[in-house]
């Protein structure tokens, strides 16, 4: 009998490269260097989209980014972020540290797998997974109420829902299950539900409506948002950004519609609105970058919104700096298109400016924030939105969640006619809806109290841009242009 010999492979050989060169991604969390915030440092082998993954992980943990320095040239990715928790303090929660290390650290098997588990880490979720349906189209007063009523008529239980309205466009993601069994809906019935919801979206479509607008009004199963689907798991808010970009909501409607159109409502105060949000783009011909500079009122998730938009528009961020001071945010990105070139035309620059402005505006809701908590039941959301619609209130943003027999509904509202909303009416909803807890917050008073003197295009912003450019030129002498 002949002996068969085979080569021997040391089982530790696969990890040799990492032991010699270090891990492919090293995450350092420092609570000692700075007195009032936590420093998160990421050093990693670079790959396209890594910055978005990092920002998304920090966003998932509800951290506020105060400062950030990003460099990802020459095949290596280096990030430094100064962050705080939801209460404005240093991050001390060990679960948050563990999640960041797991999602971005050397032992990860991929960001998608980590983000799939993020819901289990930070949110209790009932099994089995409900189906997710996404909808886009032209918004109109009462449309969100019509959608919820249609789902109730079709005997669907709304487990979770998220909707954004901006510039008379609507993007909505809804998780649904069977009303009687609370199980996932089969594909045949799902198709019928999609057809019915498409009819609801296109109810006001006329024969004169062009084909492009009709295509924008569609309903489809969101496999990328459902772990049972075939696509990758995508954050719901990022998907909402993508849906709004596809509508597209950065184009102003031809007619002045109040729903989700903050600039149209405040048309008499355009100068003030203009000062609160500015986006500039110029080219750095020496290094072959387009420099995108943003200044606006600071808020949570701002960097997530801008990085999402640039990534979805197929731009790669090579270097960036973000800063927050005095209630305002200053961001600067050195970018190229995925084809390796900077922006070459004024029309391309204007499109990027409009898209970034829309991404920043669509999450800002200058109106009334209404939070309702009640025992969950089938048709509850339909009843609530019907009451809002019958009283002339438009839903410009909604976040709906159910857990443990309780439903938490958060709405951002405006009056359809542009008038101030009667706060007493909102609080009286408790008597009309029965056993329900109501919390009301006027977001308008918060957003309009900010002074705009520091937002003028003066020395503060230009010095920031000039400083960034000079520092970049100093630091980039050893960068390899790709």
CSV table of N, CA, C and O in Angstrom, one decimal, residues 233-324:
chain,number,residue,atom,x,y,z
A,233,UNK,N,-28.0,44.1,5.0
A,233,UNK,CA,-28.8,44.8,6.0
A,233,UNK,C,-28.4,46.3,5.9
A,233,UNK,O,-27.2,46.6,6.0
A,234,UNK,N,-29.3,47.2,5.7
A,234,UNK,CA,-29.1,48.6,5.5
A,234,UNK,C,-29.8,49.3,6.6
A,234,UNK,O,-30.9,49.0,6.9
A,235,UNK,N,-29.2,50.3,7.2
A,235,UNK,CA,-29.8,51.1,8.2
A,235,UNK,C,-31.0,51.8,7.6
A,235,UNK,O,-31.0,52.3,6.5
A,236,UNK,N,-32.1,51.8,8.4
A,236,UNK,CA,-33.4,52.4,7.9
A,236,UNK,C,-33.2,53.8,7.5
A,236,UNK,O,-33.7,54.3,6.5
A,237,UNK,N,-32.5,54.6,8.3
A,237,UNK,CA,-32.4,56.0,8.0
A,237,UNK,C,-31.5,56.2,6.8
A,237,UNK,O,-31.8,57.2,6.0
A,238,UNK,N,-30.5,55.4,6.6
A,238,UNK,CA,-29.8,55.5,5.3
A,238,UNK,C,-30.7,55.2,4.1
A,238,UNK,O,-30.6,55.8,3.1
A,239,UNK,N,-31.5,54.2,4.3
A,239,UNK,CA,-32.4,53.9,3.2
A,239,UNK,C,-33.4,55.0,2.9
A,239,UNK,O,-33.7,55.3,1.7
A,240,UNK,N,-33.9,55.7,3.9
A,240,UNK,CA,-34.7,56.9,3.7
A,240,UNK,C,-34.0,57.9,2.9
A,240,UNK,O,-34.6,58.6,2.1
A,241,UNK,N,-32.7,58.2,3.2
A,241,UNK,CA,-31.9,59.1,2.5
A,241,UNK,C,-31.9,58.7,1.0
A,241,UNK,O,-32.0,59.5,0.1
A,242,UNK,N,-31.7,57.4,0.8
A,242,UNK,CA,-31.6,56.9,-0.6
A,242,UNK,C,-32.9,57.1,-1.3
A,242,UNK,O,-32.9,57.5,-2.5
A,243,UNK,N,-34.0,56.8,-0.6
A,243,UNK,CA,-35.3,56.9,-1.3
A,243,UNK,C,-35.6,58.4,-1.6
A,243,UNK,O,-36.1,58.7,-2.7
A,244,UNK,N,-35.3,59.3,-0.7
A,244,UNK,CA,-35.5,60.7,-0.9
A,244,UNK,C,-34.7,61.2,-2.1
A,244,UNK,O,-35.1,62.0,-2.9
A,245,UNK,N,-33.4,60.7,-2.2
A,245,UNK,CA,-32.6,61.1,-3.3
A,245,UNK,C,-33.1,60.6,-4.6
A,245,UNK,O,-33.0,61.3,-5.7
A,246,UNK,N,-33.8,59.5,-4.6
A,246,UNK,CA,-34.3,58.9,-5.9
A,246,UNK,C,-35.6,59.6,-6.3
A,246,UNK,O,-35.9,59.5,-7.5
A,247,UNK,N,-36.2,60.3,-5.4
A,247,UNK,CA,-37.6,60.9,-5.8
A,247,UNK,C,-37.5,61.9,-6.9
A,247,UNK,O,-38.3,61.9,-7.8
A,248,UNK,N,-36.7,62.9,-7.0
A,248,UNK,CA,-35.7,63.5,-6.0
A,248,UNK,C,-36.3,64.6,-5.2
A,248,UNK,O,-36.9,65.5,-5.8
A,249,UNK,N,-36.0,64.7,-3.9
A,249,UNK,CA,-36.6,65.8,-3.1
A,249,UNK,C,-35.7,67.0,-3.1
A,249,UNK,O,-36.2,68.0,-2.5
A,250,UNK,N,-34.6,67.0,-3.7
A,250,UNK,CA,-33.8,68.2,-3.8
A,250,UNK,C,-34.3,69.2,-4.8
A,250,UNK,O,-33.8,70.4,-4.9
A,251,UNK,N,-35.2,68.8,-5.6
A,251,UNK,CA,-35.8,69.7,-6.6
A,251,UNK,C,-37.1,70.3,-6.0
A,251,UNK,O,-38.0,69.5,-5.5
A,252,UNK,N,-37.2,71.6,-6.0
A,252,UNK,CA,-38.4,72.2,-5.4
A,252,UNK,C,-39.6,71.9,-6.3
A,252,UNK,O,-39.5,71.9,-7.5
A,253,UNK,N,-40.8,71.7,-5.6
A,253,UNK,CA,-42.0,71.4,-6.3
A,253,UNK,C,-42.4,72.6,-7.2
A,253,UNK,O,-42.1,73.8,-6.8
A,254,UNK,N,-43.1,72.4,-8.3
A,254,UNK,CA,-43.6,73.5,-9.2
A,254,UNK,C,-44.6,74.3,-8.5
A,254,UNK,O,-44.7,75.5,-8.9
A,255,UNK,N,-45.4,73.8,-7.6
A,255,UNK,CA,-46.4,74.6,-6.9
A,255,UNK,C,-46.1,74.6,-5.4
A,255,UNK,O,-45.6,73.6,-4.9
A,256,UNK,N,-46.5,75.7,-4.8
A,256,UNK,CA,-46.2,75.8,-3.3
A,256,UNK,C,-47.1,74.9,-2.5
A,256,UNK,O,-48.2,75.3,-2.2
A,257,UNK,N,-46.6,73.8,-2.1
A,257,UNK,CA,-47.3,72.8,-1.3
A,257,UNK,C,-46.7,72.9,0.1
A,257,UNK,O,-45.5,72.9,0.3
A,258,UNK,N,-47.5,73.0,1.1
A,258,UNK,CA,-47.0,73.3,2.5
A,258,UNK,C,-46.4,72.0,3.1
A,258,UNK,O,-45.4,72.1,3.8
A,259,UNK,N,-46.9,70.8,2.8
A,259,UNK,CA,-46.4,69.6,3.4
A,259,UNK,C,-44.9,69.4,3.2
A,259,UNK,O,-44.5,69.3,2.0
A,260,UNK,N,-44.2,69.3,4.3
A,260,UNK,CA,-42.7,69.0,4.2
A,260,UNK,C,-41.9,70.0,3.4
A,260,UNK,O,-40.9,69.6,2.8
A,261,UNK,N,-42.3,71.3,3.3
A,261,UNK,CA,-41.6,72.2,2.6
A,261,UNK,C,-41.2,73.4,3.4
A,261,UNK,O,-41.8,74.5,3.4
A,262,UNK,N,-40.2,73.3,4.3
A,262,UNK,CA,-39.8,74.3,5.2
A,262,UNK,C,-39.5,75.6,4.6
A,262,UNK,O,-39.8,76.7,5.1
A,263,UNK,N,-38.9,75.6,3.4
A,263,UNK,CA,-38.5,76.9,2.8
A,263,UNK,C,-39.7,77.6,2.3
A,263,UNK,O,-39.7,78.8,2.2
A,264,UNK,N,-40.7,76.9,1.8
A,264,UNK,CA,-41.9,77.5,1.3
A,264,UNK,C,-42.7,78.2,2.4
A,264,UNK,O,-43.3,79.2,2.3
A,265,UNK,N,-42.7,77.5,3.6
A,265,UNK,CA,-43.5,78.0,4.7
A,265,UNK,C,-42.8,79.4,5.2
A,265,UNK,O,-43.5,80.3,5.5
A,266,UNK,N,-41.5,79.4,5.2
A,266,UNK,CA,-40.8,80.6,5.7
A,266,UNK,C,-40.3,81.5,4.6
A,266,UNK,O,-39.2,82.0,4.6
A,267,UNK,N,-41.1,81.6,3.5
A,267,UNK,CA,-40.7,82.3,2.4
A,267,UNK,C,-40.4,83.8,2.7
A,267,UNK,O,-39.6,84.4,2.0
A,268,UNK,N,-41.1,84.3,3.7
A,268,UNK,CA,-40.9,85.7,4.0
A,268,UNK,C,-39.6,85.9,4.8
A,268,UNK,O,-39.2,87.0,5.1
A,269,UNK,N,-39.0,84.8,5.2
A,269,UNK,CA,-37.7,84.9,6.0
A,269,UNK,C,-36.6,84.2,5.3
A,269,UNK,O,-35.8,83.5,5.9
A,270,UNK,N,-36.5,84.3,4.0
A,270,UNK,CA,-35.6,83.5,3.2
A,270,UNK,C,-34.1,83.9,3.6
A,270,UNK,O,-33.2,83.1,3.5
A,271,UNK,N,-33.9,85.2,3.9
A,271,UNK,CA,-32.6,85.6,4.2
A,271,UNK,C,-32.1,85.0,5.4
A,271,UNK,O,-30.9,84.5,5.5
A,272,UNK,N,-32.9,84.8,6.4
A,272,UNK,CA,-32.5,84.2,7.7
A,272,UNK,C,-32.3,82.7,7.4
A,272,UNK,O,-31.3,82.1,7.9
A,273,UNK,N,-33.1,82.0,6.6
A,273,UNK,CA,-32.9,80.6,6.3
A,273,UNK,C,-31.6,80.4,5.6
A,273,UNK,O,-30.9,79.4,5.8
A,274,UNK,N,-31.3,81.3,4.6
A,274,UNK,CA,-30.1,81.2,3.8
A,274,UNK,C,-28.9,81.2,4.7
A,274,UNK,O,-27.9,80.5,4.5
A,275,UNK,N,-28.9,82.1,5.7
A,275,UNK,CA,-27.8,82.2,6.6
A,275,UNK,C,-27.6,81.0,7.5
A,275,UNK,O,-26.5,80.7,7.9
A,276,UNK,N,-28.6,80.2,7.7
A,276,UNK,CA,-28.5,79.1,8.7
A,276,UNK,C,-28.0,77.8,8.0
A,276,UNK,O,-27.6,76.9,8.6
A,277,UNK,N,-27.9,77.8,6.7
A,277,UNK,CA,-27.4,76.6,5.9
A,277,UNK,C,-26.7,77.1,4.7
A,277,UNK,O,-27.2,77.7,3.8
A,278,UNK,N,-25.4,76.8,4.6
A,278,UNK,CA,-24.6,77.1,3.4
A,278,UNK,C,-23.7,76.0,3.1
A,278,UNK,O,-23.1,75.3,3.9
A,279,UNK,N,-23.6,75.7,1.8
A,279,UNK,CA,-22.7,74.7,1.2
A,279,UNK,C,-21.9,75.3,0.1
A,279,UNK,O,-22.5,76.0,-0.8
A,280,UNK,N,-20.6,75.2,0.1
A,280,UNK,CA,-19.7,75.7,-0.9
A,280,UNK,C,-18.9,74.6,-1.4
A,280,UNK,O,-18.5,73.7,-0.7
A,281,UNK,N,-18.6,74.7,-2.7
A,281,UNK,CA,-17.7,73.7,-3.4
A,281,UNK,C,-16.7,74.4,-4.2
A,281,UNK,O,-17.0,75.3,-5.0
A,282,UNK,N,-15.4,74.1,-4.0
A,282,UNK,CA,-14.3,74.6,-4.9
A,282,UNK,C,-13.3,73.4,-5.1
A,282,UNK,O,-13.3,72.5,-4.4
A,283,UNK,N,-12.6,73.6,-6.2
A,283,UNK,CA,-11.6,72.5,-6.6
A,283,UNK,C,-10.2,72.9,-6.1
A,283,UNK,O,-9.8,74.0,-6.2
A,284,UNK,N,-9.5,71.8,-5.6
A,284,UNK,CA,-8.1,72.0,-5.3
A,284,UNK,C,-7.4,71.3,-6.5
A,284,UNK,O,-7.1,70.1,-6.4
A,285,UNK,N,-7.0,72.1,-7.5
A,285,UNK,CA,-6.4,71.5,-8.7
A,285,UNK,C,-5.1,70.8,-8.4
A,285,UNK,O,-4.7,69.9,-9.1
A,286,UNK,N,-4.4,71.4,-7.5
A,286,UNK,CA,-3.0,70.8,-7.2
A,286,UNK,C,-3.1,69.4,-6.8
A,286,UNK,O,-2.2,68.6,-7.2
A,287,UNK,N,-4.1,69.0,-6.0
A,287,UNK,CA,-4.2,67.6,-5.5
A,287,UNK,C,-5.3,66.9,-6.1
A,287,UNK,O,-5.5,65.7,-5.9
A,288,UNK,N,-6.1,67.5,-7.0
A,288,UNK,CA,-7.1,66.8,-7.7
A,288,UNK,C,-8.4,66.5,-6.9
A,288,UNK,O,-9.1,65.5,-7.1
A,289,UNK,N,-8.7,67.3,-5.9
A,289,UNK,CA,-9.8,67.1,-5.0
A,289,UNK,C,-10.9,68.2,-5.3
A,289,UNK,O,-10.5,69.3,-5.6
A,290,UNK,N,-12.1,67.9,-5.0
A,290,UNK,CA,-13.1,68.9,-4.8
A,290,UNK,C,-13.3,69.1,-3.3
A,290,UNK,O,-13.5,68.1,-2.6
A,291,UNK,N,-13.4,70.3,-2.9
A,291,UNK,CA,-13.5,70.6,-1.4
A,291,UNK,C,-14.9,71.1,-1.2
A,291,UNK,O,-15.4,72.1,-1.7
A,292,UNK,N,-15.6,70.3,-0.4
A,292,UNK,CA,-17.0,70.6,0.0
A,292,UNK,C,-17.0,71.2,1.4
A,292,UNK,O,-16.6,70.5,2.3
A,293,UNK,N,-17.5,72.4,1.6
A,293,UNK,CA,-17.5,73.0,2.9
A,293,UNK,C,-19.0,73.3,3.2
A,293,UNK,O,-19.8,73.8,2.4
A,294,UNK,N,-19.4,72.9,4.5
A,294,UNK,CA,-20.7,73.0,4.9
A,294,UNK,C,-20.7,73.7,6.3
A,294,UNK,O,-19.9,73.5,7.2
A,295,UNK,N,-21.6,74.7,6.4
A,295,UNK,CA,-21.9,75.3,7.7
A,295,UNK,C,-23.4,75.4,7.9
A,295,UNK,O,-24.1,75.8,7.0
A,296,UNK,N,-23.8,75.0,9.1
A,296,UNK,CA,-25.2,75.0,9.4
A,296,UNK,C,-25.4,74.9,10.9
A,296,UNK,O,-24.4,74.7,11.7
A,297,UNK,N,-26.6,74.9,11.3
A,297,UNK,CA,-27.0,74.7,12.7
A,297,UNK,C,-26.6,73.3,13.1
A,297,UNK,O,-26.9,72.4,12.4
A,298,UNK,N,-25.9,73.2,14.2
A,298,UNK,CA,-25.5,71.8,14.7
A,298,UNK,C,-26.7,71.0,15.2
A,298,UNK,O,-27.6,71.6,15.8
A,299,UNK,N,-26.6,69.7,15.0
A,299,UNK,CA,-27.6,68.8,15.6
A,299,UNK,C,-27.0,67.4,15.5
A,299,UNK,O,-26.0,67.1,14.9
A,300,UNK,N,-27.6,66.5,16.2
A,300,UNK,CA,-27.2,65.1,16.2
A,300,UNK,C,-27.4,64.5,14.8
A,300,UNK,O,-28.3,64.9,14.1
A,301,UNK,N,-26.6,63.5,14.5
A,301,UNK,CA,-26.7,62.8,13.2
A,301,UNK,C,-26.4,63.6,12.0
A,301,UNK,O,-26.6,63.2,10.9
A,302,UNK,N,-25.8,64.8,12.2
A,302,UNK,CA,-25.6,65.6,11.0
A,302,UNK,C,-24.5,65.0,10.1
A,302,UNK,O,-24.7,65.0,8.9
A,303,UNK,N,-23.4,64.5,10.7
A,303,UNK,CA,-22.3,64.0,9.9
A,303,UNK,C,-22.8,62.7,9.2
A,303,UNK,O,-22.5,62.4,8.0
A,304,UNK,N,-23.7,61.9,9.8
A,304,UNK,CA,-24.2,60.7,9.2
A,304,UNK,C,-25.0,61.1,8.0
A,304,UNK,O,-24.9,60.5,6.9
A,305,UNK,N,-25.8,62.2,8.0
A,305,UNK,CA,-26.6,62.6,6.9
A,305,UNK,C,-25.7,63.1,5.7
A,305,UNK,O,-26.0,62.7,4.6
A,306,UNK,N,-24.7,63.8,6.0
A,306,UNK,CA,-23.9,64.4,4.9
A,306,UNK,C,-23.0,63.3,4.3
A,306,UNK,O,-22.9,63.2,3.0
A,307,UNK,N,-22.4,62.4,5.1
A,307,UNK,CA,-21.6,61.3,4.6
A,307,UNK,C,-22.4,60.3,3.8
A,307,UNK,O,-22.0,59.8,2.7
A,308,UNK,N,-23.6,60.1,4.3
A,308,UNK,CA,-24.6,59.2,3.5
A,308,UNK,C,-24.8,59.7,2.1
A,308,UNK,O,-24.8,59.0,1.1
A,309,UNK,N,-25.1,61.0,2.0
A,309,UNK,CA,-25.4,61.6,0.8
A,309,UNK,C,-24.3,61.6,-0.2
A,309,UNK,O,-24.4,61.2,-1.4
A,310,UNK,N,-23.1,61.9,0.2
A,310,UNK,CA,-21.9,61.9,-0.6
A,310,UNK,C,-21.6,60.4,-1.1
A,310,UNK,O,-21.3,60.2,-2.3
A,311,UNK,N,-21.8,59.5,-0.2
A,311,UNK,CA,-21.6,58.1,-0.6
A,311,UNK,C,-22.6,57.6,-1.6
A,311,UNK,O,-22.3,56.9,-2.6
A,312,UNK,N,-23.9,58.0,-1.4
A,312,UNK,CA,-25.0,57.6,-2.3
A,312,UNK,C,-24.8,58.3,-3.7
A,312,UNK,O,-25.4,57.7,-4.7
A,313,UNK,N,-24.2,59.4,-3.7
A,313,UNK,CA,-23.9,60.1,-5.0
A,313,UNK,C,-22.6,59.6,-5.7
A,313,UNK,O,-22.2,60.3,-6.6
A,314,UNK,N,-22.0,58.6,-5.1
A,314,UNK,CA,-20.8,58.0,-5.7
A,314,UNK,C,-19.6,58.9,-5.6
A,314,UNK,O,-18.8,58.9,-6.5
A,315,UNK,N,-19.4,59.5,-4.4
A,315,UNK,CA,-18.2,60.3,-4.2
A,315,UNK,C,-17.4,59.7,-3.0
A,315,UNK,O,-18.0,59.1,-2.1
A,316,UNK,N,-16.1,59.7,-3.1
A,316,UNK,CA,-15.3,59.1,-2.1
A,316,UNK,C,-14.6,60.2,-1.3
A,316,UNK,O,-14.0,61.1,-1.9
A,317,UNK,N,-14.7,60.1,0.0
A,317,UNK,CA,-14.1,61.1,0.9
A,317,UNK,C,-12.7,60.6,1.3
A,317,UNK,O,-12.5,59.5,1.9
A,318,UNK,N,-11.7,61.4,0.9
A,318,UNK,CA,-10.3,61.1,1.2
A,318,UNK,C,-9.8,61.8,2.5
A,318,UNK,O,-9.1,61.2,3.3
A,319,UNK,N,-10.2,63.0,2.7
A,319,UNK,CA,-9.9,63.7,3.9
A,319,UNK,C,-11.1,64.5,4.4
A,319,UNK,O,-11.9,64.9,3.5
A,320,UNK,N,-11.2,64.7,5.7
A,320,UNK,CA,-12.3,65.5,6.2
A,320,UNK,C,-12.0,66.1,7.5
A,320,UNK,O,-11.1,65.5,8.3
A,321,UNK,N,-12.7,67.2,7.9
A,321,UNK,CA,-12.6,67.7,9.2
A,321,UNK,C,-14.0,68.3,9.6
A,321,UNK,O,-14.6,68.9,8.8
A,322,UNK,N,-14.4,67.9,10.8
A,322,UNK,CA,-15.7,68.4,11.2
A,322,UNK,C,-15.5,69.0,12.6
A,322,UNK,O,-14.7,68.6,13.4
A,323,UNK,N,-16.3,70.1,12.9
A,323,UNK,CA,-16.1,70.8,14.1
A,323,UNK,C,-17.5,71.4,14.5
A,323,UNK,O,-18.3,71.7,13.7
A,324,UNK,N,-17.7,71.4,15.8
A,324,UNK,CA,-19.0,72.0,16.3
A,324,UNK,C,-18.6,73.0,17.4
A,324,UNK,O,-17.9,72.7,18.4
